[in-house]
PDB file of C-alpha atoms in Angstrom:
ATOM      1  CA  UNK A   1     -22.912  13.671-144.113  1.00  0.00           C
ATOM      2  CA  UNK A   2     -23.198  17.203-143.347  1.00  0.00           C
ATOM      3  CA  UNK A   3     -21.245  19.402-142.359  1.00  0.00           C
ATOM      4  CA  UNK A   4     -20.554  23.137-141.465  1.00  0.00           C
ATOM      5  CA  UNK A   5     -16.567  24.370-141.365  1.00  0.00           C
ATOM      6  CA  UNK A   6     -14.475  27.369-141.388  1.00  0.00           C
ATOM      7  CA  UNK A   7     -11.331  27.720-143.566  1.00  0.00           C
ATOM      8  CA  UNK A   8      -9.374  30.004-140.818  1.00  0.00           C
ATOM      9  CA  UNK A   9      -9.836  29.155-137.673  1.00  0.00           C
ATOM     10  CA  UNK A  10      -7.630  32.484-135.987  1.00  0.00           C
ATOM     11  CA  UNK A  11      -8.061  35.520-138.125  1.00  0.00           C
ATOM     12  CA  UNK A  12      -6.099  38.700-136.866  1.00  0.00           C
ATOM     13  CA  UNK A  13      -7.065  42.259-138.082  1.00  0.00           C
ATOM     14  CA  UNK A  14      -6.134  45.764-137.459  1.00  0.00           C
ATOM     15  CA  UNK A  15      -8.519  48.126-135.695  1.00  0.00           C
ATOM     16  CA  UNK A  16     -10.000  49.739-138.221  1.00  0.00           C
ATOM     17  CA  UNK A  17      -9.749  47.387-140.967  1.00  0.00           C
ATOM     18  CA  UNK A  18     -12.499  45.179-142.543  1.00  0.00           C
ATOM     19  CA  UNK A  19     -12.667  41.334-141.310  1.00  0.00           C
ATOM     20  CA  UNK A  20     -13.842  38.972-143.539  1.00  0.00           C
ATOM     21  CA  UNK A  21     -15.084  35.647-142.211  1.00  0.00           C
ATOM     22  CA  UNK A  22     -15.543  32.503-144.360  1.00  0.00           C
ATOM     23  CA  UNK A  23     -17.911  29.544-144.054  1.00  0.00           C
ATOM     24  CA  UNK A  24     -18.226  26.604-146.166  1.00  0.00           C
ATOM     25  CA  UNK A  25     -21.216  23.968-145.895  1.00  0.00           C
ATOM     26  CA  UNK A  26     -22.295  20.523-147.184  1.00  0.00           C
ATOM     27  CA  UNK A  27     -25.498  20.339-146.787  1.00  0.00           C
ATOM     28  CA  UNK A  28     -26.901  21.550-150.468  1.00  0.00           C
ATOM     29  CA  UNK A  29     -30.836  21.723-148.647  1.00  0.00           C
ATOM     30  CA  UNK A  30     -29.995  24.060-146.059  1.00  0.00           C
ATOM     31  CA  UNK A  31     -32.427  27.033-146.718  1.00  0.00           C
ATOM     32  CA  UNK A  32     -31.688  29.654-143.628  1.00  0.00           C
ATOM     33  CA  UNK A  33     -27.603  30.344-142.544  1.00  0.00           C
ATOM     34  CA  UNK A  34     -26.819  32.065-139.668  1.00  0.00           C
ATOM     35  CA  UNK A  35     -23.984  34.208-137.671  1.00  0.00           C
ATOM     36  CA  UNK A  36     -23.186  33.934-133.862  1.00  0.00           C
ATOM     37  CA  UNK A  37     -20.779  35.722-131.720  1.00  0.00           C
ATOM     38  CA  UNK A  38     -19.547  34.228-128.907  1.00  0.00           C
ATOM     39  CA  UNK A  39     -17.339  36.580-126.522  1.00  0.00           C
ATOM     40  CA  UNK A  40     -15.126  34.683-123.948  1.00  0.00           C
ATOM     41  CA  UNK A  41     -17.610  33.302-120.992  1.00  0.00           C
ATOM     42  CA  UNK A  42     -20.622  34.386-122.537  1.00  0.00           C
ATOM     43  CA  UNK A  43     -23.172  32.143-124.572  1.00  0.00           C
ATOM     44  CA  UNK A  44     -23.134  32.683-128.419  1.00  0.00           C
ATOM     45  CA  UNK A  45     -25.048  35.949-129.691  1.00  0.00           C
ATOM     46  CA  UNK A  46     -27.146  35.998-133.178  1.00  0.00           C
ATOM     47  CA  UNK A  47     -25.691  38.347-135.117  1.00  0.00           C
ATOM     48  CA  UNK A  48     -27.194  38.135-138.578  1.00  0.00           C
ATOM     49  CA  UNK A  49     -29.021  35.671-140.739  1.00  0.00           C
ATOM     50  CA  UNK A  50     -29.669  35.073-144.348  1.00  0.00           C
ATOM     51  CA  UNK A  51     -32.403  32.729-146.223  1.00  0.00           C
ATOM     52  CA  UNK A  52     -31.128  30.915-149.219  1.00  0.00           C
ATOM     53  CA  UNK A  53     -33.553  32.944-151.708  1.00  0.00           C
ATOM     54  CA  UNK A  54     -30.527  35.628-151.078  1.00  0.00           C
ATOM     55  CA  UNK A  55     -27.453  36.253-151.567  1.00  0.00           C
ATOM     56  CA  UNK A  56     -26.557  39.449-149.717  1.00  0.00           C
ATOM     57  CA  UNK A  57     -27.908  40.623-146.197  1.00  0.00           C
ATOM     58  CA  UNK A  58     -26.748  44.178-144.410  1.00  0.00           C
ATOM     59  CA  UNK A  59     -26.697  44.470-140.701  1.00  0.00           C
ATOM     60  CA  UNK A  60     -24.920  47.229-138.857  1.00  0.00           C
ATOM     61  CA  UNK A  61     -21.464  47.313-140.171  1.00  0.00           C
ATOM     62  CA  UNK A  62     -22.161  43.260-140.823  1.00  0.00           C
ATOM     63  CA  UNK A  63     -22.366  41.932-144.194  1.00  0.00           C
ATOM     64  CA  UNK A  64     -23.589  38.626-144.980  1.00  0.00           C
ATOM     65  CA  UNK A  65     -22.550  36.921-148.237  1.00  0.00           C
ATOM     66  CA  UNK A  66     -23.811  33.290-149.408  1.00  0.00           C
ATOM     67  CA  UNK A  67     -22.893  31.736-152.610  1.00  0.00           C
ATOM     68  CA  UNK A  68     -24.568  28.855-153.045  1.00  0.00           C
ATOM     69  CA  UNK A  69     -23.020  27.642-156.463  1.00  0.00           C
ATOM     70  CA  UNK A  70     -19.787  27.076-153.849  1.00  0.00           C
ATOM     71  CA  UNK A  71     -21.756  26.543-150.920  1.00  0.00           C
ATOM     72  CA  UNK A  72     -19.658  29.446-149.094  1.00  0.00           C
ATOM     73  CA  UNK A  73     -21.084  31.938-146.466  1.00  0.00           C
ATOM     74  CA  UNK A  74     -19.023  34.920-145.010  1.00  0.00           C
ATOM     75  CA  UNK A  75     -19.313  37.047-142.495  1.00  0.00           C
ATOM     76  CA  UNK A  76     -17.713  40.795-143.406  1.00  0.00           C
ATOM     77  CA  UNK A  77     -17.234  43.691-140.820  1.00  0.00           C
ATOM     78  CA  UNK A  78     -16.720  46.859-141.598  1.00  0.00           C
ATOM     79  CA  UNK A  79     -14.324  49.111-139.887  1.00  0.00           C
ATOM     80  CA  UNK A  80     -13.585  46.341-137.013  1.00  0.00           C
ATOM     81  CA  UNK A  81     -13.471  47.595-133.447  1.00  0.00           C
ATOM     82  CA  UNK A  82     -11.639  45.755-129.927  1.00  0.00           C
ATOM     83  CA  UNK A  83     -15.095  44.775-129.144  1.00  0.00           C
ATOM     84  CA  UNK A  84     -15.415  42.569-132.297  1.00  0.00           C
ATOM     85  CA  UNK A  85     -13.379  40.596-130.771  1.00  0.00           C
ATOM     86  CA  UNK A  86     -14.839  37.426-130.542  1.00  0.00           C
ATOM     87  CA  UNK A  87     -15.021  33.655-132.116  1.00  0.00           C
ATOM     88  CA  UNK A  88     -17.709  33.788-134.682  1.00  0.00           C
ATOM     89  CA  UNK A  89     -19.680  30.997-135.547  1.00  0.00           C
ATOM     90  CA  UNK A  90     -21.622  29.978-138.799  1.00  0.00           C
ATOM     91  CA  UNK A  91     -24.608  28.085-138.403  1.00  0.00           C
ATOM     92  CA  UNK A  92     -26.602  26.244-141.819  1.00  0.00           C
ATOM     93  CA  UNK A  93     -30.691  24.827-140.747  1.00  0.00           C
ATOM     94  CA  UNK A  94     -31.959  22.043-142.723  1.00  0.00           C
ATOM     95  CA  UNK A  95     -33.680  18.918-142.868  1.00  0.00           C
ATOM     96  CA  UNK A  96     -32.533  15.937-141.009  1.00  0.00           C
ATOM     97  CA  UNK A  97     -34.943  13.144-139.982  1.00  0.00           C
ATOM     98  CA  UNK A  98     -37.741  14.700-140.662  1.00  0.00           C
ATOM     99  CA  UNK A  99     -36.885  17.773-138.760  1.00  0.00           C
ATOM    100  CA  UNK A 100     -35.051  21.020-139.181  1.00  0.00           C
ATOM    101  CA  UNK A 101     -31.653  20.784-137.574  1.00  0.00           C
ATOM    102  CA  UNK A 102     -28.966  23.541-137.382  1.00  0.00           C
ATOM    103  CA  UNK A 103     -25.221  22.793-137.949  1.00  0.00           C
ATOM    104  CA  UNK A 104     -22.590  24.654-136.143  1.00  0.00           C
ATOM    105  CA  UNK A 105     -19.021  25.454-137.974  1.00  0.00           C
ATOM    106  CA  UNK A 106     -16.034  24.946-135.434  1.00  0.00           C
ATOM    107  CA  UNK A 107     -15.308  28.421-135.256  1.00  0.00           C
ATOM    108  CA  UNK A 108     -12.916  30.995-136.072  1.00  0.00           C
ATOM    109  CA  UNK A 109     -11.552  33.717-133.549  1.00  0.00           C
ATOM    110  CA  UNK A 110     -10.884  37.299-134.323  1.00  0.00           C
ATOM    111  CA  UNK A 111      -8.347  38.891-132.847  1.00  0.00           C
ATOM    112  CA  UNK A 112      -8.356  42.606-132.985  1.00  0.00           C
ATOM    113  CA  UNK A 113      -5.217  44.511-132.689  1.00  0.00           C
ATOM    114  CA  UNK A 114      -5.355  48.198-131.820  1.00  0.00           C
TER     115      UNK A 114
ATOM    116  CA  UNK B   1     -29.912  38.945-120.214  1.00  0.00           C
ATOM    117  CA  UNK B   2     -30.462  36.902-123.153  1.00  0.00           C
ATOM    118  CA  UNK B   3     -33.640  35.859-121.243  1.00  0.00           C
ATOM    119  CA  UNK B   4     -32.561  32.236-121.385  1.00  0.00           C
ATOM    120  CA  UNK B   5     -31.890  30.997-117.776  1.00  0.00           C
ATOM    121  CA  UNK B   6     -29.085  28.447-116.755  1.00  0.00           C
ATOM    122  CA  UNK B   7     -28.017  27.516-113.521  1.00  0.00           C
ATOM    123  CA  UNK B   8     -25.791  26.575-111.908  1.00  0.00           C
ATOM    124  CA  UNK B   9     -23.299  28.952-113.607  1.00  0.00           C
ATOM    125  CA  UNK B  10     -20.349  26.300-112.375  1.00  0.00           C
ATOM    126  CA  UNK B  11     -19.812  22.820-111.126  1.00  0.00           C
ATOM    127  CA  UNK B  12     -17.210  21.366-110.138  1.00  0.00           C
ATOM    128  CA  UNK B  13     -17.940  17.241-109.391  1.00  0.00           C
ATOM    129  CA  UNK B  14     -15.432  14.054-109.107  1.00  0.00           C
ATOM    130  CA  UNK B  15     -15.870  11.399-111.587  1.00  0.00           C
ATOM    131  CA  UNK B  16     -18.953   8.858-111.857  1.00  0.00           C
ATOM    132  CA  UNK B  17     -21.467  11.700-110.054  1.00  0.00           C
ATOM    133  CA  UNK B  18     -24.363  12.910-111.562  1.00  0.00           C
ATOM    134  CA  UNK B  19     -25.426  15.980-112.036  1.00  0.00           C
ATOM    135  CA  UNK B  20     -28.422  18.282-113.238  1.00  0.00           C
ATOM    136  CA  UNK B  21     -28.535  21.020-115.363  1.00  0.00           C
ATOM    137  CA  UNK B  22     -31.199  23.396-115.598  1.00  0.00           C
ATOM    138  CA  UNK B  23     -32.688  25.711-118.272  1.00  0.00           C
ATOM    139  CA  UNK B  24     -35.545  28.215-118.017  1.00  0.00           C
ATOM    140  CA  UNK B  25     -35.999  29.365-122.004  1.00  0.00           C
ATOM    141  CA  UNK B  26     -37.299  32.955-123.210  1.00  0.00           C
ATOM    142  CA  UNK B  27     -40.699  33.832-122.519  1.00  0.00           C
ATOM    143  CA  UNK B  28     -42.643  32.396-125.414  1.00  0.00           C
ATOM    144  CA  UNK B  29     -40.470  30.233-126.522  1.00  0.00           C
ATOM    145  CA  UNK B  30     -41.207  26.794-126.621  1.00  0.00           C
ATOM    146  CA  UNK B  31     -38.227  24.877-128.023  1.00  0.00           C
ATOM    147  CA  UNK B  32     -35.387  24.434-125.935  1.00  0.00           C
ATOM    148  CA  UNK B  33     -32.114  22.937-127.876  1.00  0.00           C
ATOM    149  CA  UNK B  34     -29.007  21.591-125.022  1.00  0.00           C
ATOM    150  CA  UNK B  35     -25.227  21.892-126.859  1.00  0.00           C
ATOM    151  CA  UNK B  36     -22.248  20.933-125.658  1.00  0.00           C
ATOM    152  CA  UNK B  37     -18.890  22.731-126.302  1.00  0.00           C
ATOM    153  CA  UNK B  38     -15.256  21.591-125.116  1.00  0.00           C
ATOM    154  CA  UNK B  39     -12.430  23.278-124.970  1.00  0.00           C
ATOM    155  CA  UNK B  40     -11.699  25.119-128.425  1.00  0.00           C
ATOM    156  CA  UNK B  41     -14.566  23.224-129.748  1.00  0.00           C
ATOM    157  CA  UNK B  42     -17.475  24.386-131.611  1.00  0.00           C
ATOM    158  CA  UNK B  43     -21.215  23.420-130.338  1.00  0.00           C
ATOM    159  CA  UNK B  44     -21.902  20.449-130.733  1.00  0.00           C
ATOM    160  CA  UNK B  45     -25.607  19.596-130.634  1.00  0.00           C
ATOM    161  CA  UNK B  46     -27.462  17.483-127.725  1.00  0.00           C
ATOM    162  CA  UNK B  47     -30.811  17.299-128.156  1.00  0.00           C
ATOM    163  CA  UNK B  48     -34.276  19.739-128.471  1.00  0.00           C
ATOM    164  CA  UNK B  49     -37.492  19.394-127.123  1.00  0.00           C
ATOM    165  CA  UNK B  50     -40.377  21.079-128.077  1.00  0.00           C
ATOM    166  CA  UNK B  51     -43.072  21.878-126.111  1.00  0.00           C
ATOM    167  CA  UNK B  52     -42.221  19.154-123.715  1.00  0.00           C
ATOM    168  CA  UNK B  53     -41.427  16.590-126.202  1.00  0.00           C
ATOM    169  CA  UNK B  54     -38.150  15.437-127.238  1.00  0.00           C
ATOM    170  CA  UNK B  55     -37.732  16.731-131.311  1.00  0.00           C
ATOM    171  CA  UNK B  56     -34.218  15.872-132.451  1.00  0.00           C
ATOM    172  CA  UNK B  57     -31.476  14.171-130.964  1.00  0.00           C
ATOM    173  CA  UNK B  58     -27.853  14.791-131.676  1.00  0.00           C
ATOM    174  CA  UNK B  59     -24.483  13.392-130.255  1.00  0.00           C
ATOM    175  CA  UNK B  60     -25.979  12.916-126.974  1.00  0.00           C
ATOM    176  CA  UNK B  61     -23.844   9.597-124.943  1.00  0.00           C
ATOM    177  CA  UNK B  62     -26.644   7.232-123.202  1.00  0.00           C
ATOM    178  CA  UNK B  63     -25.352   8.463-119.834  1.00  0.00           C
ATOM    179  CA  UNK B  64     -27.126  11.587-120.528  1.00  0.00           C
ATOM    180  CA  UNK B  65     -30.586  12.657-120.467  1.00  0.00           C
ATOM    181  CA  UNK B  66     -32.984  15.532-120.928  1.00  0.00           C
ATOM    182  CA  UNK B  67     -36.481  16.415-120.070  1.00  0.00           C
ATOM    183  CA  UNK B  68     -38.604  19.575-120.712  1.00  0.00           C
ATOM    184  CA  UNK B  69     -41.822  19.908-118.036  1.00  0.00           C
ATOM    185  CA  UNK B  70     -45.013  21.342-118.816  1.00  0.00           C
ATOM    186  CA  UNK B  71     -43.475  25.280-117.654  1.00  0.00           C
ATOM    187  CA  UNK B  72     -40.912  24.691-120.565  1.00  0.00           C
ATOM    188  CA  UNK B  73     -37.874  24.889-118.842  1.00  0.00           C
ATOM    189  CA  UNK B  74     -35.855  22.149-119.265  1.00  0.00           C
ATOM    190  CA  UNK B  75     -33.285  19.949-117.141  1.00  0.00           C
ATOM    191  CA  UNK B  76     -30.229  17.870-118.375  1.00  0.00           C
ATOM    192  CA  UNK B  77     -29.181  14.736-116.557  1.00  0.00           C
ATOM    193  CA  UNK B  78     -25.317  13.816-116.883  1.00  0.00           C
ATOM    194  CA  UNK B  79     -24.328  10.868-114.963  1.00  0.00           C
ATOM    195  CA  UNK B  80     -21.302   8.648-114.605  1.00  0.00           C
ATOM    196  CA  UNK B  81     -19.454  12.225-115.118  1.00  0.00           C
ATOM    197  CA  UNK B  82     -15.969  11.088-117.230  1.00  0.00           C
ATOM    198  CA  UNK B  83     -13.097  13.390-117.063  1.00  0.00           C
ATOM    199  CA  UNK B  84     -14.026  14.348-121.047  1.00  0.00           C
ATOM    200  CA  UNK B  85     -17.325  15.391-119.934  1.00  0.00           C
ATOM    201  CA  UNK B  86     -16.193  18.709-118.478  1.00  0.00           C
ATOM    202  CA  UNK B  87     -17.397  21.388-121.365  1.00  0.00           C
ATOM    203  CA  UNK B  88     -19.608  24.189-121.005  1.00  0.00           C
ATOM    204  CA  UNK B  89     -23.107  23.274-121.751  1.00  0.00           C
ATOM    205  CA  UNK B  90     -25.584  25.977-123.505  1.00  0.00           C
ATOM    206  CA  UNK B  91     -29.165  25.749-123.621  1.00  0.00           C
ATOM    207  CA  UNK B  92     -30.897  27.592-126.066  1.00  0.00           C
ATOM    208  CA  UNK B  93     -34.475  28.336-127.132  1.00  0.00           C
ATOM    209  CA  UNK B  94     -36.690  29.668-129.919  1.00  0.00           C
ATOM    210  CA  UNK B  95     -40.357  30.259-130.083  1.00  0.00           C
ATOM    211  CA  UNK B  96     -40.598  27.502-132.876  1.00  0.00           C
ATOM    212  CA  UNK B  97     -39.249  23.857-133.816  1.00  0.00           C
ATOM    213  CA  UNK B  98     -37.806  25.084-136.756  1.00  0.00           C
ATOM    214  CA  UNK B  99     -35.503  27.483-138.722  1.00  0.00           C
ATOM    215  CA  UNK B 100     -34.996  31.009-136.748  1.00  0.00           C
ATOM    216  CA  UNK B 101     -32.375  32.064-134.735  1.00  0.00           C
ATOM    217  CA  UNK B 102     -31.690  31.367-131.197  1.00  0.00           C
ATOM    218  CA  UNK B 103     -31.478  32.594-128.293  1.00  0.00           C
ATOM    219  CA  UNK B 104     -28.754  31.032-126.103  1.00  0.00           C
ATOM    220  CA  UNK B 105     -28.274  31.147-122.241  1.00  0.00           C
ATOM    221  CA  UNK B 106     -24.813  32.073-120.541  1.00  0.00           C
ATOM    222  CA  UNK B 107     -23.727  28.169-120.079  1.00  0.00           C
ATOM    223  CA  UNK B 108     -23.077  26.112-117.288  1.00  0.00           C
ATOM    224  CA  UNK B 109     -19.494  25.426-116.600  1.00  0.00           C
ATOM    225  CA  UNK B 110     -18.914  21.709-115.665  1.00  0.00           C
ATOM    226  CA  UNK B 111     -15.443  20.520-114.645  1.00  0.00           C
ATOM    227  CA  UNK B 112     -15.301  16.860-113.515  1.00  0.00           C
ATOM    228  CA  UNK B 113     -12.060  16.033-111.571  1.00  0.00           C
TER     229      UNK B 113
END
């Protein structure tokens, strides 16, 4: 069936440092992947997307990576600040049923140590 | 603000009540998706209605339901509340049925005792 997980779910980094944030997926179809935050007691936050036609995105200090020979997505942050803090989410869309569906990983948190 | 509306923020209700949830999605958006997530749990998707019709249904237990109404916002029905039930419960929404990102609201808390 498919299925969206995360190899780490903790992931502690210096302040400072780059965080890197991994994602594999099942579902072969899935043509759009996206990234959430989700700060404690708040809903989750898009952060950045990427279509499968690509295979790098840039955001602000967020880079999005998808290799879909592995069927891996990650999430990198450049020069990770206390307010990165978060659990990040990766999220594939496809088809199921008929319709487009998104899949949520579990999660991993980020812990950012000043 | 997101700009996706959920209230009530928290609820606290015994076991075998039922309760509503309500959603009030983004201006112009018409699809409103419910998810569920537990305690160190991811999201685990409910169900989405589009434009007042139901469009995909996910892990969603026969003791709930969902409706959208013809102003788009949308209400979630939980009854004969378990003790596993308590979660927080998103509603998002996106202009389309389809692939885009989405917008999500704050959550409802829900703690059954």
């Amino acid at each position: 069936g498919e299925s969206v997980g995360l190899h780490l779910p903790t992931l502690s980094v210096q302040e400072g440092d780059n965080s890197i944030i991994n994602c594999a997926y099942s579902n072969s179809a899935s043509d759009y992947f996206i990234w959430y935050k989700q700060e404690s007691g708040k809903g989750p936050q898009f952060i950045i997307d990427i279509r499968s036609n690509m295979d790098k995105r840039q955001g602000q200090r967020v880079t999005v990576l998808l290799n879909k020979t592995v069927k891996h997505l990650s999430l990198q942050i450049a020069a990770t600040q206390p307010g990165d803090s978060a659990v990040y989410f990766c999220a594939e869309n496809g088809q199921s049923g008929g319709y487009q569906k998104v899949t949520f990983g579990t999660g991993t948190k980020l812990q950012v140590i000043p | 603000d997101s700009g996706v509306t959920q209230t009530p923020k928290h609820l606290i209700t015994a076991t075998g009540q039922r309760v509503t949830l309500r959603c009030s999605p983004r201006s112009g958006d018409l699809s409103v998706y419910w998810y569920q997530q537990s305690l160190d749990q991811g999201l685990q998707f409910l169900i989405q209605y589009y434009n007042g019709e139901e469009r995909a249904k996910g892990n969603i237990l026969e003791r709930f339901s969902a409706q959208q109404f013809p102003d788009l916002h949308s209400e979630l029905n939980l009854s004969s509340l378990e003790l596993g039930d308590s979660a927080l419960y998103f509603c998002a929404s996106s202009i389309t049925a389809g692939a885009g990102g989405y917008t999500f609201g704050s959550g409802t808390r829900l703690t059954v005792v």
